[in-house]
Amino acid sequence: MDERKSFPNPTDHPPVRRSFPLPTLHELDVPSLVDSWAHRMYYSVGKDEYTATSWDVYKALALSIRDRLMERWFRTQSDYYESDVKRVYYLSLEFLMGRSLLNNILNLGAYTKYSLALEQVGYRLEHLEEYERDAGLGNGGLGRLAACFLESAATIGLPFYGYGIRYEYGIFNQKIVDGQQVEAPDNWLRNGNPWEVARNDALFPVKFFGRIEHYKDEGGLDRIRWVDTQDVYAMAFDTPILGYKNEIVNSLRLWAARSSREFDLSKFNAGDYVRAVEDKNGTENISKVLYPPDDQYAGKELRLKQQYFFSSATLQDVVRRFLKRKGRKWDELPDKVAIQLNDTHPAVAIPELMRVLVDDHRLDWSYAWDLTQAVFGYTNHTVLPEALETWPMDFFSRLLPRHLQIIVEIDRRLREAVRTRYPDDTARVERMAILDDKNQRLKMANLAITGSHAVNGVAKLHTDILRETTFRDFEELFPGRISNKTNGITPRRWLFKANPGLSALISETIGTAWVGDLEQLSELEKFIGDVSLRERWREVKRANKVTMAHWYKRVHGFDLDPDSMFDVQVKRIHEYKRQLLNVLHVILLYLRIRDGWEPSAPRTVMIGGKAAPSYVVAKRIIHLVNVAGKIIAGDPKVAKHLGLFFLPNYGVSCAEKIFPACELSEQISTAGMEASGTGNMKAALNGALTIGTMDGANVEICDAVGIDNMFIFGHTAPEIVDLRNRGASSSEYIKANPELDRVIRELESGVFEKASPGTFRPIAEMLRGNDYYFHCADFNLYVACQERASDGYVDVEQWTRMSILNVARMGRFSSDRTLRQYAEEIWHVKPIHLRSRG
Ligand code: 26Q
C-alpha cells in the first residue's frame, strides 16, 4: 500500500472557501525592524540574549528580511498572474549567488535603518555579514552571470524565473597545502539556509530508464508512451530575488532530488529495508554536488541525470503555470513563455518539451516543433570547439530512450533541410548533424541551435567568431538566428555594495541615480579636472587596499604592502587565460631585480582561482605561483620591489573584497579564446586599469573607455589564427628574446622545485615545444606593455584621471542593459510596472 494513503496528503487544499488577509507591508523604521528581528529570534531561532550566538543573530536578521521580501513577493506574483504576463525562464545548472544579506538590505533601501536597528541590540551589520555562507552553486563566469541576471531582471521589472539545482555541495573549497591545491567539500547548507522557502508540496516526478511502448489511443491513433521507468521526485526550494528599490520580487527555484515512494516500497515490502533506504540515498544523489568543468564527459552519467532532472521538473512547472488559466490554447505558448538555456547544459529541455507536447498532450510533430522553437533561446559561452558538450549515444538512450528517439527525428529533419539546400554537400550534413554517427555521440550545441529561434554569443568578438567559424554552417542555413548580447554585471553588488567608499564619493559628485542607471556614471567626466576629487579618489583606493591587506593578513597570514601597485588576476585557472604568462613576467622582474635593476614602482602581483580537480596542468600553475611567490618573499632585495601572492579559495565574497582594491586588472587570455570575461568589468568599474589582449569583452571595454586609458597588447584574434595556420613555433620567439629564454631556463634549472625535482619541467617543455596558447609569441609584447603600466602608475595624477574615466565609461556594462537587450530582441517581453506598488 502507498505510504501516502495513511497520512494527510500535503498537496491537498482544504475544501472550504478561503479568505486569507492580505500580507501587510511592514514598515521599515528602526523600531519595526528591531521588533521583527526579535520576533524571529524568539519564535524561529528559539534563543534569547543569554543563548544566542552571532550566527543566531544573523539568522534571525536574515529571516526577518526574508519576511519583508515575501510580502513583496506575493504582490509581485499576483500582479504577474492578474495581467497574465509573458514569463522568462532562465535554465541554468549554475547560480553563483554569493551572499544575500547586504544586497537585500540595500535593495530594500534600508541600509541605515538596519544598521541602527542592529546597533540597538548590540551588533554591527558588517560583522554579521561574515556569518553568511556563500551560495557557491556555480563554477565561474557562467554561474555568476546567471546571478547578476536574476538581480538585474528584478530591478528592471521582468517577470523572470531562475531554475536550477539545489546542490547540497557547491563549488569545492580550495585549500593550499605545500603550495598545491587540495579540494574540500563545501557543505554550505550545514547550518541551514534562511533565504530559501521549502515547498514540500511542489513535487514533480522525473522519469529515468524504462522503455518505449506503442499503443492506440481512444481515437485509434498510434501513440507512444514511456513506461517501466524509475522515478525520482523533484522538490522545489524558492529564494526571493528583490529588485533595487522597486518592490519587485521574483524567484529562483532550485530543485532537490527526493526518492519516490513507489521505488522504495517494492524492496521495502520484500523485506529488504536497508537496501530500500540505500536506494533512497542513491536517488537523492542527483542533487548532491555541483560538477566542475571537465574535458572528459564520458561516464559522467550523474551529470546527464542532473541535466534531465532539473529540465524535466522545470518544464512540468512551466506547463502547469501556463495551463492554469482557463481556456488556454497552445497557440499562446510563445506569447506567455520564453525559455533561455544557459549554455547547452539544459539542452535536453528541447526534446523534453517535444515529448510533453507530442506524447502527453498529443500535438502533432510540426506544430509542437514550431512552438518549441519559438519558446527556446540558447546562449553559448565558449568558442573552443573542443569544449562543446557531447554525450555518448548508448548511455543517453539507456537513460532517456524516448528522448533519443525524438532527437533522431529532429536530426532526420535537420539533415533533410540541409540536403535540400546543399544537395551535394555531404560533409556539411555531417558537420551540422546532431547525431555524430562516427563517434556515436550527441552534439548538444547542434541540438540547441536547431531547437531555438535565437542563439547568442556573450561579446561582439565572440559572436563574430561563432558566426564565422564555430557555427558558420548554422549561420548560413538560418541567417539572423545568431545575435550578440554582450555580458554585463550588476552594479548593485559590484560597486554599490562591494565598494562603499567609492560609491559614496561618486554619489557625492554626481548624485545617486547611477545605482539604478549605470550610464549616469558618464557625469563623472565633467569632474575629471577637479583636483580634490582626484585626491579623494586615490584616498578611497588606498583605503580599500588597506582593508584588503588586513583581510588577507587575518585569513592567510601574509602582509600585502598597500604602498605597492595591486596587480590582480582572479578567475578560474585555465591555460587559455594564461596565468602562466603573468608568472613568467613576474619571474623576469625577479631576475632583473636580482641583477640590480630597479622597477619604477613596487608591485604586488596577486593571482587567485580554482583549477578543475582533474586539470593537472592548471594545478601545476597554481603550484608554481605559490613556489615562486615564496622564493621572491624570501629574497629581501627583491621583496622590497615585488611580491607574488596566491589568493586561495577565490569566490564571490572574496571577489567583493579584491576588486575594490585592484589597480591593475590582468585580462590576458589568448585572443579569440575568452568568450567575454566579466571580471574585467568588475575591476574596471572599481577604478582599476586593464592590461589585456583584444579578446572577449576587452574589445568593447577598450571601445568604451578609449585605448589611451587601457594597456592593450598582444596578437589579435585573426593574428593568432594566422600563427596557428602557419604552424608558427615558440622557438622563433624564444630565440629572438634572450630574456624569455632566461626565464624558461630558470624554470628548467630546478630552483623552483627543491622539494620535488622535475615538477615544473613539463611547463618548460610545453613552452619550448607545443605552446598552444602562444605565451611565447605574446611575451615580449606583454613585458613592454607592463613597462608602460609601471611608468604610468608613477604619474599619479594621470593614472587617477584614467581610473576615473574607466569608471565613468563603464555604464554600458551593467547587466541591466544586457537584460533589456535579451528582453527586447530574444524574449519579446516588456518590463512591467507594478500596479500595487507603493
Ligand atoms: C561541462 C561538462 C561537465 C561538467 C561541467 C561543465 C561545465 C561547467 C561550467 C562547462 C563550462 C562551465 C562554465 C563555463 C564558463 O563559465 N564560461 C564563461 O562564461 C562567462 C559568462 O558568459 C564568460 O564571461 C567567460 O568568458 C566564459 O569562459
Coordinates of N, CA, C and O and ligand atoms in Angstrom, one line a residue, residues 94 139-142 145 291-294 297 303 345 381 389 458 487 576-577 674-678, ligand 1:
E94 N 23.9 26.4 -13.0 CA 24.7 27.1 -12.1 C 24.1 28.5 -11.7 O 23.7 29.2 -12.6
N139 N 30.5 27.5 -11.0 CA 32.0 27.4 -11.2 C 32.7 28.7 -11.4 O 33.7 28.9 -10.9
G140 N 32.1 29.5 -12.2 CA 32.8 30.8 -12.6 C 31.8 31.7 -13.3 O 30.7 31.9 -12.9
G141 N 32.3 32.3 -14.4 CA 31.6 33.3 -15.1 C 30.2 33.0 -15.5 O 29.3 33.8 -15.3
L142 N 30.0 31.8 -16.0 CA 28.6 31.4 -16.4 C 27.6 31.4 -15.3 O 26.5 31.9 -15.4
L145 N 27.1 35.0 -14.0 CA 26.3 35.8 -14.9 C 24.8 35.5 -14.6 O 24.0 36.5 -14.6
Y291 N 29.1 19.8 -10.4 CA 30.2 19.3 -11.2 C 31.2 20.4 -11.6 O 30.7 21.4 -12.1
P292 N 32.4 20.2 -11.4 CA 33.4 21.2 -12.0 C 33.5 20.8 -13.5 O 33.3 19.7 -13.9
P293 N 33.9 21.8 -14.3 CA 34.0 21.5 -15.8 C 35.1 20.5 -16.0 O 36.1 20.4 -15.2
D294 N 35.0 19.7 -17.0 CA 35.8 18.6 -17.2 C 35.8 18.3 -18.7 O 34.8 18.4 -19.3
Y297 N 33.7 14.0 -20.7 CA 32.2 13.8 -20.3 C 31.8 12.4 -20.1 O 30.9 12.0 -19.5
R303 N 25.9 13.5 -14.2 CA 25.8 14.8 -14.8 C 24.6 14.9 -15.8 O 23.8 15.8 -15.7
H345 N 24.0 23.0 -21.3 CA 23.8 22.1 -20.1 C 22.3 21.7 -19.9 O 22.0 20.6 -19.6
H381 N 28.6 30.0 -24.4 CA 29.7 30.7 -23.6 C 31.1 30.3 -24.0 O 32.0 30.6 -23.2
E389 N 29.7 20.5 -25.6 CA 29.3 19.3 -24.9 C 28.8 18.2 -25.9 O 28.0 18.5 -26.8
V458 N 28.3 36.1 -26.2 CA 28.3 36.9 -25.0 C 29.2 38.2 -25.1 O 29.4 38.9 -24.1
N487 N 27.8 40.5 -22.3 CA 27.6 40.3 -20.9 C 27.6 41.7 -20.1 O 28.1 42.7 -20.6
Y576 N 44.2 28.8 -21.3 CA 43.9 29.9 -22.3 C 43.8 31.3 -21.6 O 44.0 32.3 -22.2
K577 N 43.6 31.3 -20.3 CA 43.5 32.6 -19.5 C 45.0 33.1 -19.2 O 45.2 34.2 -18.8
E674 N 38.7 33.8 -24.9 CA 37.8 34.1 -23.8 C 36.5 34.6 -24.4 O 36.5 35.7 -25.0
A675 N 35.4 33.9 -24.1 CA 34.2 34.3 -24.8 C 33.9 35.8 -24.4 O 33.6 36.6 -25.3
S676 N 33.9 36.2 -23.2 CA 33.6 37.6 -22.8 C 34.5 38.0 -21.7 O 35.3 38.9 -21.8
G677 N 34.4 37.3 -20.5 CA 35.0 37.7 -19.3 C 34.0 38.7 -18.6 O 33.3 39.4 -19.3
T678 N 34.0 38.6 -17.3 CA 33.2 39.6 -16.6 C 34.0 40.2 -15.4 O 33.7 41.3 -14.9
Ligands
26Q1 C1 30.7 20.8 -18.5 C2 30.5 19.5 -18.5 C3 30.6 18.7 -17.3 C4 30.7 19.4 -16.2 C5 30.9 20.8 -16.2 C6 30.8 21.5 -17.4 C7 31.0 23.0 -17.4 C8 30.6 23.7 -16.3 C9 30.8 25.1 -16.3 C10 31.5 23.6 -18.5 C11 31.7 25.0 -18.5 C12 31.3 25.8 -17.4 C13 31.5 27.2 -17.3 C14 31.8 28.0 -18.3 C15 32.0 29.4 -18.1 O1 32.0 29.9 -17.0 N1 32.2 30.2 -19.2 C16 32.4 31.6 -19.1 O2 31.2 32.3 -19.2 C17 31.3 33.7 -18.9 C18 29.9 34.2 -19.0 O3 29.4 34.3 -20.3 C19 32.2 34.3 -19.9 O4 32.4 35.7 -19.5 C20 33.6 33.6 -19.9 O5 34.4 34.2 -20.9 C21 33.4 32.1 -20.1 O6 34.6 31.5 -20.0

